Amino acid sequence: MSIKETVKKDPQGVIARAYVFAEKTHRGQKRKSGEPYFNHPLATANILSSWRLDNATIAAGLLHDTVEDTDVTQDDIHKEFGGEIAFLVEGVTKLGTIKYRGAENKAENMRKMILALSRDLRVVFIKLADRLHNMRTLSALPPAKQKRIALETNDIYAPLAYRLGMQNVSGELQDLAFPYLHPKEYRWLLETTKEQYESRLAYLQKIKPEVEALLKKNGVAPLAIDFRAKRYSSLYKKLLRHDMDIGKIYDLVAMRIIVATVPECYAAMGIVHEQWPPLPGRIKDYIAMPKPNTYRSLHTTVIGPDQKIMEFQIRTKEMHEENEYGVAAHWLYKQKSDGKTNSPKTAAEDIAWVRQLQSWQEHFSGKQTESEEFMRTMKIDFFKERIFAITPRGDAIDLPAGSTPVDFAYHIHTDIGNACAGAKVNGAIVPLDHELRSGDLVEIITQKGKRPSETWLTFVKTAIARDRIRAAMREKNRLVRGAAAPTHAELKITVDDRVGILKDFSTIIARNHINILAFHAENTKGSRFSLNKIDIQSIDKPKIDKLILKLKKVDGVKEISYKLV
Ligand code: MN
């Protein structure tokens, strides 16, 4: 049901109220394309509804840009719609402050951060729906912005959707980003493959009745048979691995068979193989061994009618829904099922948070199926030991829990840490020992000539901050002694004067790689001894001692002493 239909059907419901509120708030605002701004949150909510998410999420989808783009405050949303929806809107608003600028090594961190900041998977769903609609309408933006958003979509949001099991969303995001990231390749692909796509599709359409009859004759009634055209973005990646030879891509268009049960999946594959010989090494059993993102299906490539190579994908309806909607589909199924549904067998050893998601899925598959239970499990709390705080530029700083603005400052740059005079968190001044939380927007106030304080050592959490503060303290102590600190040494040499003695001194000093700054000779009246003072450029005690030993051997030297000045 579309949002507009829902609004008509239940005008007092939360979706209708959010609709009216958002429409009114955005009234008069236009998108870059010239259309009313409200079209965007409405489209976002429609996407969320097509993913079968709950009413609070859909309402938050309608409201997701009100706090960022209008006079409406977080409090207004709270008063009007309650804590749950306000929490979801706030989450999406926070994610809006993060920007990705394309360092590949930062992408994984960024994906984790998005999950950590969201604290509830529904925030991620809203963000993905928001991004999906923005990508569908990206052509209206200026080119530089298009490129940045396409890159962020490709590197961050598409993989995130994929790991959440939302295969279809991930693929669409990548496809939408592709023409902006690789315009030349995209044009080439369109030209090269258009005919191929069409002829593959015509071929499959032709043999579809044959496949259907074959299955039925052997006792498997398919629920549906349709076609899956390979996406441009994934075709391009595959072509890169196959010498750009489109003839080697067998799954340009695949035939998809949907059946009722898992045994029927295997039965259908057997029937197909009996009729058309499979290509060796191309049978994939993602039912027994699901992909890390929980994708399940059987894939096989056969030599079909007219000796043409074609791919079959065979799965149950439940698997199909899960492959399309990921975690969201589980909710749908648990709502509908009578509890007898098999829990998904997942072999994910990918990364911690995917395992975590799967353990949630297994957790609620056996239990009662209320949305409460599901929503509780959507809470993300597996980053307890890390927090992600955001700079004013939108970069995320990954810190251990309990970190303070001083830790944050030192993680940006040593100079910022050293000159740190104060901090604002989410716009409000806080003490420097304030404990930061994930999603905090942190601004460090620096002051020229400011030095770190020793008391900082009592509250900083990170080794980096501690080390830098200590280094700065040492530096400071050295500077405090500054005025009295020696810069060179003065040698006092009492000699029995003779011709050439100064030359001997200077030769030895030079050989020890020490510069001479000045010479003074004083003749004491009535004495055959004279006092030479030599200023040398060194305060290194061992070095000076060594030099003195050598000078003492010079003929005529009676006594040598030195002091640092
Ligand atoms: Mn938006």
Coordinates of C-alpha atoms and ligand atoms in Angstrom, one line a residue:
M1 CA 0.0 0.0 0.0
S2 CA 1.4 3.4 -0.9
I3 CA 1.7 6.1 1.8
K4 CA -1.1 8.2 0.3
E5 CA -3.4 5.2 0.5
T6 CA -2.4 4.6 4.1
V7 CA -3.1 8.2 4.9
K8 CA -6.5 8.0 3.4
K9 CA -7.3 4.7 5.1
D10 CA -6.2 5.8 8.6
P11 CA -6.2 9.6 8.8
Q12 CA -5.6 9.5 12.6
G13 CA -2.7 7.1 12.4
V14 CA 0.9 8.0 13.0
I15 CA 1.8 7.8 9.3
A16 CA -1.0 10.2 8.4
R17 CA 0.1 12.6 11.2
A18 CA 3.7 12.5 10.1
Y19 CA 2.6 13.0 6.5
V20 CA 0.6 16.1 7.3
F21 CA 3.4 17.5 9.6
A22 CA 6.2 16.9 7.1
E23 CA 4.2 18.2 4.2
K24 CA 3.4 21.4 6.1
T25 CA 7.0 21.9 7.3
H26 CA 8.6 21.5 3.9
R27 CA 5.9 23.5 2.1
G28 CA 7.6 26.1 -0.2
Q29 CA 10.9 24.3 -0.2
K30 CA 12.1 22.9 -3.6
R31 CA 14.5 20.2 -4.5
K32 CA 17.3 21.1 -7.0
S33 CA 15.2 19.6 -9.7
G34 CA 12.5 22.2 -9.0
E35 CA 9.9 19.8 -7.6
P36 CA 8.4 20.2 -4.1
Y37 CA 10.8 19.1 -1.4
F38 CA 8.2 16.9 0.2
N39 CA 8.4 14.5 -2.7
H40 CA 11.7 13.3 -1.3
P41 CA 10.6 12.3 2.2
L42 CA 7.4 10.9 0.7
A43 CA 9.4 8.7 -1.7
T44 CA 11.7 7.6 1.2
A45 CA 8.7 6.5 3.2
N46 CA 7.3 4.6 0.2
I47 CA 10.6 2.7 -0.1
L48 CA 10.5 1.9 3.6
S49 CA 6.9 0.7 3.3
S50 CA 7.9 -1.5 0.3
W51 CA 10.5 -3.1 2.6
R52 CA 7.6 -3.8 5.0
L53 CA 9.0 -1.9 7.9
D54 CA 7.0 -0.9 10.9
N55 CA 4.9 2.3 11.2
A56 CA 7.3 4.2 13.4
T57 CA 10.1 3.7 10.8
I58 CA 7.8 4.8 8.0
A59 CA 6.7 7.9 10.0
A60 CA 10.3 8.7 10.8
G61 CA 11.1 8.4 7.0
L62 CA 8.5 11.1 6.3
L63 CA 10.0 13.3 9.0
H64 CA 13.7 12.5 8.4
D65 CA 14.7 15.9 6.9
T66 CA 12.5 18.2 9.0
V67 CA 15.1 18.8 11.8
E68 CA 18.0 19.3 9.4
D69 CA 16.3 21.5 6.8
T70 CA 13.5 23.5 8.6
D71 CA 12.8 25.3 11.8
V72 CA 11.5 22.2 13.5
T73 CA 13.6 21.0 16.4
Q74 CA 14.2 17.6 17.9
D75 CA 12.0 18.6 20.8
D76 CA 9.1 19.4 18.5
I77 CA 9.3 15.9 17.0
H78 CA 9.5 14.4 20.5
K79 CA 6.4 16.4 21.7
E80 CA 4.4 15.6 18.6
F81 CA 5.4 11.9 17.9
G82 CA 7.0 10.5 21.1
G83 CA 10.4 9.2 22.0
E84 CA 10.8 6.3 19.5
I85 CA 10.2 8.3 16.4
A86 CA 12.2 11.3 17.7
F87 CA 15.1 8.8 18.3
L88 CA 14.9 7.5 14.8
V89 CA 14.8 11.0 13.2
E90 CA 17.7 12.1 15.4
G91 CA 19.7 9.1 14.3
V92 CA 19.2 9.9 10.6
T93 CA 20.0 13.6 11.2
K94 CA 23.3 12.6 12.9
L95 CA 24.3 10.3 10.0
G96 CA 23.7 13.3 7.7
T97 CA 26.7 15.1 9.3
I98 CA 29.2 12.4 8.2
K99 CA 30.9 12.7 4.9
Y100 CA 33.1 10.2 3.1
R101 CA 35.8 11.6 0.9
G102 CA 37.1 8.4 -0.6
A103 CA 40.0 6.9 1.3
E104 CA 39.4 3.1 0.8
N105 CA 41.1 2.2 4.1
K106 CA 38.5 4.4 5.9
A107 CA 35.5 2.8 4.3
E108 CA 35.2 -0.2 6.6
N109 CA 35.6 2.1 9.6
M110 CA 32.9 4.3 8.2
R111 CA 30.5 1.5 7.7
K112 CA 31.0 0.4 11.3
M113 CA 30.6 3.9 12.5
I114 CA 27.3 4.3 10.7
L115 CA 26.0 1.2 12.5
A116 CA 27.4 2.4 15.8
L117 CA 25.9 5.9 15.4
S118 CA 22.6 4.5 14.4
R119 CA 22.2 2.4 17.6
D120 CA 19.1 0.9 15.9
L121 CA 19.0 -0.8 12.5
R122 CA 15.9 1.0 11.6
V123 CA 18.0 4.2 11.4
V124 CA 20.2 2.5 8.8
F125 CA 17.1 1.4 6.9
I126 CA 15.8 5.0 6.7
K127 CA 19.2 6.2 5.7
L128 CA 19.4 3.6 2.9
A129 CA 15.9 4.5 1.7
D130 CA 16.9 8.2 1.8
R131 CA 20.1 7.4 -0.2
L132 CA 18.3 5.2 -2.7
H133 CA 15.9 8.1 -3.6
N134 CA 18.7 10.6 -3.7
M135 CA 20.6 8.4 -6.1
R136 CA 17.5 7.9 -8.3
T137 CA 17.3 11.7 -8.6
L138 CA 21.1 12.5 -8.6
S139 CA 21.1 14.0 -12.1
A140 CA 19.7 17.2 -10.7
L141 CA 22.8 18.0 -8.7
P142 CA 26.0 19.8 -9.8
P143 CA 28.7 17.4 -11.1
A144 CA 31.1 17.7 -8.2
K145 CA 28.4 16.8 -5.7
Q146 CA 27.2 14.0 -7.9
K147 CA 30.6 12.4 -7.9
R148 CA 31.1 12.7 -4.1
I149 CA 27.6 11.2 -3.4
A150 CA 28.1 8.4 -5.9
L151 CA 31.4 7.5 -4.4
E152 CA 30.0 7.5 -0.9
T153 CA 27.1 5.4 -2.1
N154 CA 29.4 2.9 -3.9
D155 CA 32.0 2.6 -1.1
I156 CA 29.8 2.9 2.0
Y157 CA 26.1 2.4 1.6
A158 CA 26.0 -0.3 -1.1
P159 CA 28.3 -2.6 0.9
L160 CA 26.4 -1.8 4.0
A161 CA 23.1 -2.8 2.4
Y162 CA 24.8 -6.0 1.1
R163 CA 26.1 -7.0 4.5
L164 CA 22.6 -6.4 5.9
G165 CA 21.5 -9.0 3.3
M166 CA 19.7 -6.4 1.2
Q167 CA 21.1 -7.7 -2.1
N168 CA 18.7 -5.9 -4.3
V169 CA 19.1 -2.5 -2.6
S170 CA 22.9 -2.9 -2.7
G171 CA 22.8 -3.8 -6.4
E172 CA 20.5 -0.8 -7.3
L173 CA 22.7 1.6 -5.3
Q174 CA 25.8 0.4 -7.2
D175 CA 24.1 0.6 -10.5
L176 CA 22.9 4.1 -9.8
A177 CA 26.4 5.2 -8.8
F178 CA 28.2 3.5 -11.8
P179 CA 27.5 6.0 -14.6
Y180 CA 28.8 8.9 -12.3
L181 CA 31.9 7.1 -11.3
H182 CA 32.8 5.5 -14.7
P183 CA 30.9 7.4 -17.4
K184 CA 33.0 6.2 -20.3
E185 CA 32.8 2.5 -19.2
Y186 CA 29.1 2.9 -18.7
R187 CA 28.5 4.2 -22.2
W188 CA 30.7 1.5 -23.7
L189 CA 28.8 -1.2 -21.7
L190 CA 25.4 0.1 -22.9
E191 CA 26.5 0.0 -26.5
T192 CA 28.2 -3.3 -26.3
T193 CA 25.6 -5.3 -24.3
K194 CA 22.2 -3.9 -25.3
E195 CA 21.8 -6.5 -28.1
Q196 CA 23.2 -9.2 -26.0
Y197 CA 20.8 -8.5 -23.2
E198 CA 17.8 -8.5 -25.6
S199 CA 18.7 -11.7 -27.3
R200 CA 19.4 -13.5 -24.0
L201 CA 16.0 -12.3 -22.7
A202 CA 14.2 -13.4 -25.9
Y203 CA 15.9 -16.8 -25.7
L204 CA 14.8 -17.4 -22.1
Q205 CA 11.3 -16.2 -22.8
K206 CA 11.1 -18.7 -25.6
I207 CA 12.2 -21.7 -23.4
K208 CA 10.3 -20.7 -20.3
P209 CA 7.2 -22.8 -21.2
E210 CA 9.5 -25.7 -21.9
V211 CA 11.1 -25.4 -18.4
E212 CA 7.7 -25.1 -16.7
A213 CA 6.3 -28.2 -18.5
L214 CA 9.4 -30.2 -17.7
L215 CA 9.2 -29.4 -13.9
K216 CA 5.5 -30.1 -13.7
K217 CA 5.8 -33.4 -15.5
N218 CA 8.4 -34.4 -12.9
G219 CA 6.2 -33.4 -9.9
V220 CA 7.5 -29.9 -9.1
A221 CA 5.1 -27.1 -9.5
P222 CA 7.0 -23.8 -9.6
L223 CA 5.4 -20.8 -7.9
A224 CA 7.0 -18.5 -10.4
I225 CA 9.6 -18.4 -13.1
D226 CA 11.1 -15.1 -14.0
F227 CA 14.3 -13.6 -15.3
R228 CA 17.1 -11.7 -13.6
A229 CA 19.2 -9.5 -15.9
K230 CA 22.7 -9.0 -14.5
R231 CA 23.3 -5.5 -13.3
Y232 CA 25.6 -3.2 -15.2
S233 CA 27.9 -2.6 -12.3
S234 CA 28.4 -6.2 -11.5
L235 CA 28.6 -7.1 -15.2
Y236 CA 31.4 -4.6 -15.5
K237 CA 33.3 -6.1 -12.5
K238 CA 32.9 -9.5 -14.0
L239 CA 34.1 -8.4 -17.5
L240 CA 37.2 -7.0 -15.9
R241 CA 38.0 -10.5 -14.7
H242 CA 37.2 -12.0 -18.1
D243 CA 39.3 -10.0 -20.6
M244 CA 36.2 -7.8 -21.3
D245 CA 34.8 -10.8 -23.3
I246 CA 31.0 -10.7 -23.0
G247 CA 30.9 -14.2 -24.6
K248 CA 32.3 -15.6 -21.3
I249 CA 29.5 -14.1 -19.2
Y250 CA 26.9 -16.9 -18.9
D251 CA 24.6 -15.2 -16.5
L252 CA 23.9 -12.0 -18.4
V253 CA 20.3 -13.0 -18.0
A254 CA 19.5 -15.8 -15.6
M255 CA 16.3 -17.8 -15.3
R256 CA 14.9 -17.8 -11.8
I257 CA 12.7 -20.6 -10.5
I258 CA 10.8 -20.0 -7.3
V259 CA 9.4 -23.2 -5.6
A260 CA 7.6 -23.9 -2.3
T261 CA 10.1 -25.9 -0.3
V262 CA 13.8 -26.6 0.1
P263 CA 13.5 -30.3 -1.1
E264 CA 11.8 -28.9 -4.2
C265 CA 14.8 -26.7 -4.9
Y266 CA 17.1 -29.7 -5.1
A267 CA 14.4 -31.7 -7.0
A268 CA 14.1 -28.9 -9.6
M269 CA 17.9 -28.7 -10.0
G270 CA 18.0 -32.5 -10.6
I271 CA 15.3 -32.3 -13.2
V272 CA 17.1 -29.5 -15.0
H273 CA 20.4 -31.4 -15.0
E274 CA 18.7 -34.5 -16.4
Q275 CA 17.5 -32.6 -19.3
W276 CA 20.4 -30.3 -20.0
P277 CA 24.0 -31.1 -18.9
P278 CA 25.5 -28.8 -16.3
L279 CA 28.8 -27.2 -16.9
P280 CA 31.4 -28.6 -14.5
G281 CA 32.4 -26.4 -11.5
R282 CA 29.4 -24.1 -11.9
I283 CA 26.9 -25.7 -9.5
K284 CA 26.7 -23.5 -6.4
D285 CA 24.7 -24.6 -3.3
Y286 CA 24.1 -21.4 -1.3
I287 CA 21.4 -23.2 0.5
A288 CA 23.7 -25.6 2.3
M289 CA 26.4 -22.9 2.4
P290 CA 24.8 -19.4 2.4
K291 CA 26.9 -16.4 1.5
P292 CA 28.2 -14.5 4.5
N293 CA 25.4 -12.0 4.1
T294 CA 22.9 -14.8 4.4
Y295 CA 22.1 -15.0 0.6
R296 CA 20.6 -18.4 -0.1
S297 CA 19.8 -20.0 -3.5
L298 CA 21.0 -22.8 -5.9
H299 CA 22.8 -21.7 -9.0
T300 CA 23.7 -23.9 -11.9
T301 CA 24.9 -23.2 -15.5
V302 CA 23.8 -25.7 -18.2
I303 CA 24.0 -26.2 -21.9
G304 CA 20.4 -25.4 -22.7
P305 CA 18.2 -25.8 -25.8
D306 CA 20.0 -24.9 -29.1
Q307 CA 23.3 -25.6 -27.3
K308 CA 23.2 -22.2 -25.6
I309 CA 24.8 -21.8 -22.2
M310 CA 22.3 -20.5 -19.6
E311 CA 22.1 -20.0 -15.8
F312 CA 19.3 -21.2 -13.4
Q313 CA 18.8 -19.7 -10.0
I314 CA 16.5 -21.9 -7.8
R315 CA 15.1 -20.9 -4.4
T316 CA 12.1 -20.8 -2.2
K317 CA 9.8 -17.8 -1.9
E318 CA 11.1 -17.2 1.6
M319 CA 14.7 -17.2 0.5
H320 CA 13.8 -14.9 -2.3
E321 CA 12.3 -12.3 0.0
E322 CA 15.2 -12.6 2.4
N323 CA 17.6 -12.1 -0.5
E324 CA 15.8 -9.0 -1.5
Y325 CA 15.0 -7.4 1.8
G326 CA 17.6 -8.9 4.1
V327 CA 17.1 -8.4 7.8
A328 CA 13.8 -6.6 7.2
A329 CA 12.4 -9.7 5.5
H330 CA 13.0 -11.8 8.6
W331 CA 10.7 -9.6 10.5
L332 CA 8.0 -10.1 7.8
Y333 CA 8.5 -13.8 7.9
K334 CA 8.4 -14.1 11.7
Q335 CA 5.3 -12.1 11.7
K336 CA 3.6 -14.3 9.2
S337 CA 5.0 -17.7 10.1
D338 CA 3.5 -20.2 12.5
G339 CA 6.9 -20.7 14.1
K340 CA 7.7 -23.8 11.9
T341 CA 9.9 -21.9 9.5
N342 CA 13.5 -23.2 9.5
S343 CA 16.0 -20.8 11.0
P344 CA 18.4 -19.6 8.3
K345 CA 21.6 -21.7 8.4
T346 CA 24.3 -19.1 8.1
A347 CA 28.0 -19.8 7.7
A348 CA 29.2 -16.2 8.1
E349 CA 32.7 -15.8 9.3
D350 CA 32.9 -12.4 7.7
I351 CA 33.1 -9.7 10.4
A352 CA 31.8 -9.4 13.9
W353 CA 28.8 -7.3 13.2
V354 CA 27.5 -9.7 10.6
R355 CA 27.8 -12.6 12.9
Q356 CA 26.0 -10.5 15.5
L357 CA 23.2 -9.8 13.1
Q358 CA 22.9 -13.5 12.4
S359 CA 22.8 -14.4 16.0
W360 CA 19.9 -12.0 16.4
Q361 CA 18.1 -13.7 13.6
E362 CA 18.6 -17.1 15.1
H363 CA 17.6 -15.7 18.4
F364 CA 14.2 -14.5 17.5
S365 CA 13.4 -17.3 14.9
G366 CA 12.5 -19.7 17.6
K367 CA 10.6 -17.4 19.9
Q368 CA 7.4 -15.4 19.9
T369 CA 7.1 -13.1 16.9
E370 CA 6.0 -9.8 18.3
S371 CA 7.4 -6.6 16.8
E372 CA 8.5 -5.6 20.3
E373 CA 10.9 -8.5 20.4
F374 CA 12.2 -7.8 16.9
M375 CA 12.7 -4.1 17.6
R376 CA 14.6 -4.9 20.8
T377 CA 17.0 -7.0 18.8
M378 CA 17.4 -4.2 16.3
K379 CA 19.3 -2.3 18.9
I380 CA 22.9 -2.1 18.1
D381 CA 25.1 -2.3 21.1
F382 CA 28.0 -4.3 20.0
F383 CA 30.4 -1.4 19.8
K384 CA 30.3 -0.9 23.6
E385 CA 34.1 -0.5 23.8
R386 CA 34.4 2.0 21.0
I387 CA 32.9 5.4 20.2
F388 CA 32.8 7.4 17.1
A389 CA 32.9 11.2 17.4
I390 CA 32.6 13.6 14.5
T391 CA 34.7 16.6 13.5
P392 CA 33.0 19.7 12.2
R393 CA 34.1 18.6 8.7
G394 CA 32.2 15.4 9.1
D395 CA 35.1 13.0 9.6
A396 CA 34.7 10.4 12.2
I397 CA 37.3 9.8 14.9
D398 CA 37.3 6.3 16.4
L399 CA 38.1 6.3 20.1
P400 CA 37.8 4.0 23.1
A401 CA 34.8 4.4 25.3
G402 CA 35.3 7.0 28.0
S403 CA 37.4 9.3 25.8
T404 CA 37.3 13.0 26.3
P405 CA 37.6 16.1 24.1
V406 CA 41.4 16.1 24.8
D407 CA 41.7 12.6 23.4
F408 CA 39.7 13.7 20.4
A409 CA 41.9 16.8 19.9
Y410 CA 45.1 14.7 20.0
H411 CA 43.7 12.2 17.5
I412 CA 43.1 15.0 15.0
H413 CA 46.5 16.5 15.4
T414 CA 49.2 17.0 18.0
D415 CA 49.1 20.7 17.6
I416 CA 45.4 20.8 18.1
G417 CA 45.8 18.7 21.3
N418 CA 48.6 21.0 22.6
A419 CA 46.7 24.2 21.9
C420 CA 43.3 22.8 23.2
A421 CA 41.7 25.5 25.4
G422 CA 38.1 24.3 25.4
A423 CA 35.5 22.1 23.6
K424 CA 32.0 22.2 22.3
V425 CA 30.0 19.1 22.0
N426 CA 26.9 19.3 19.8
G427 CA 27.2 23.1 20.0
A428 CA 27.4 23.4 23.8
I429 CA 30.6 24.2 25.8
V430 CA 31.7 21.2 27.9
P431 CA 34.6 20.7 30.4
L432 CA 37.7 19.1 28.9
D433 CA 37.2 15.9 30.9
H434 CA 33.7 15.5 29.5
E435 CA 33.0 11.9 28.5
L436 CA 32.2 11.7 24.7
R437 CA 29.5 9.5 23.2
S438 CA 29.1 8.0 19.8
G439 CA 27.7 10.5 17.3
D440 CA 28.8 13.6 19.3
L441 CA 29.8 16.5 17.0
V442 CA 33.0 17.8 18.7
E443 CA 34.6 21.1 18.1
I444 CA 37.9 21.9 19.7
I445 CA 38.6 25.5 20.7
T446 CA 42.3 26.2 20.4
Q447 CA 44.3 29.1 21.7
K448 CA 47.6 30.2 20.4
G449 CA 50.5 29.6 22.8
K450 CA 48.3 27.4 25.0
R451 CA 50.2 24.5 26.6
P452 CA 48.9 21.1 27.8
S453 CA 48.1 20.9 31.5
E454 CA 49.5 18.1 33.7
T455 CA 46.0 17.5 35.1
W456 CA 44.9 16.2 31.6
L457 CA 46.9 13.1 32.4
T458 CA 44.4 12.2 35.1
F459 CA 41.5 11.9 32.7
V460 CA 42.7 11.1 29.1
K461 CA 41.9 7.6 27.9
T462 CA 44.2 7.1 24.9
A463 CA 47.9 6.3 24.9
I464 CA 48.4 8.8 22.1
A465 CA 47.0 11.7 24.2
R466 CA 49.0 10.6 27.2
D467 CA 52.3 10.3 25.2
R468 CA 51.8 13.7 23.5
I469 CA 51.0 15.5 26.8
R470 CA 54.1 14.0 28.5
A471 CA 56.2 15.1 25.5
A472 CA 54.8 18.6 25.7
M473 CA 55.5 18.7 29.5
R474 CA 59.1 17.8 28.9
E475 CA 59.4 20.4 26.2
K476 CA 57.8 23.0 28.5
N477 CA 60.2 22.2 31.4
R478 CA 63.1 22.7 29.1
L479 CA 61.8 26.0 27.9
V480 CA 61.1 27.2 31.5
R481 CA 64.8 26.8 32.2
G482 CA 65.2 28.6 28.9
A483 CA 66.8 31.9 30.1
A484 CA 69.4 30.1 32.1
A485 CA 69.9 27.2 29.8
P486 CA 73.5 27.0 28.6
T487 CA 74.1 27.4 24.9
H488 CA 77.9 26.9 24.8
A489 CA 80.9 26.2 27.0
E490 CA 83.8 28.4 28.0
L491 CA 87.2 26.8 28.4
K492 CA 89.8 28.4 30.7
I493 CA 93.3 27.3 29.8
T494 CA 96.3 28.5 31.7
V495 CA 99.4 28.2 29.5
D496 CA 103.1 28.8 29.5
D497 CA 102.9 31.0 26.5
R498 CA 104.7 30.2 23.3
V499 CA 104.4 30.9 19.6
G500 CA 101.8 28.9 17.8
I501 CA 100.0 27.6 20.9
L502 CA 96.6 29.1 19.7
K503 CA 97.0 27.4 16.4
D504 CA 97.5 24.1 18.2
F505 CA 94.4 24.6 20.3
S506 CA 92.2 25.5 17.3
T507 CA 93.4 22.5 15.3
I508 CA 92.5 20.1 18.1
I509 CA 89.1 21.7 18.7
A510 CA 88.3 21.6 15.0
R511 CA 89.3 17.9 14.8
N512 CA 86.8 17.2 17.5
H513 CA 84.1 18.8 15.3
I514 CA 83.4 21.6 17.6
N515 CA 83.1 25.2 16.5
I516 CA 85.0 27.9 18.1
L517 CA 82.9 31.0 19.0
A518 CA 85.5 33.3 20.5
F519 CA 89.1 33.6 21.7
H520 CA 90.3 35.9 24.5
A521 CA 93.9 36.0 25.7
E522 CA 94.7 37.7 29.0
N523 CA 98.2 38.3 30.1
T524 CA 98.6 38.5 33.8
K525 CA 101.2 41.1 34.6
G526 CA 104.3 39.8 36.3
S527 CA 103.5 36.2 35.5
R528 CA 105.0 34.1 32.8
F529 CA 101.6 32.3 32.5
S530 CA 98.8 33.6 30.5
L531 CA 95.1 32.7 30.6
N532 CA 93.3 31.8 27.4
K533 CA 89.5 31.8 27.3
I534 CA 88.0 29.9 24.4
D535 CA 84.2 29.8 23.8
I536 CA 83.2 26.6 22.1
Q537 CA 79.8 25.6 20.7
S538 CA 79.0 22.5 22.7
I539 CA 77.4 21.7 26.0
D540 CA 77.9 18.0 25.7
K541 CA 79.8 17.0 28.8
P542 CA 81.5 13.8 27.5
K543 CA 82.5 15.6 24.4
I544 CA 84.1 18.4 26.3
D545 CA 85.9 16.1 28.7
K546 CA 87.4 14.3 25.8
L547 CA 88.5 17.5 24.2
I548 CA 90.1 18.6 27.5
L549 CA 92.1 15.4 27.7
K550 CA 93.6 16.2 24.3
L551 CA 94.2 19.8 25.0
K552 CA 96.1 18.9 28.2
K553 CA 98.7 17.1 26.1
V554 CA 99.6 20.3 24.2
D555 CA 103.0 21.5 25.1
G556 CA 102.8 24.5 27.6
V557 CA 99.3 23.8 29.0
K558 CA 99.3 23.9 32.8
E559 CA 95.6 23.8 33.7
I560 CA 92.2 23.6 32.0
S561 CA 88.7 24.1 33.4
Y562 CA 85.4 24.8 31.8
K563 CA 81.9 26.0 32.5
L564 CA 78.6 26.1 30.6
V565 CA 77.3 29.5 29.8
Ligands
MN1 MN 16.9 13.1 2.9

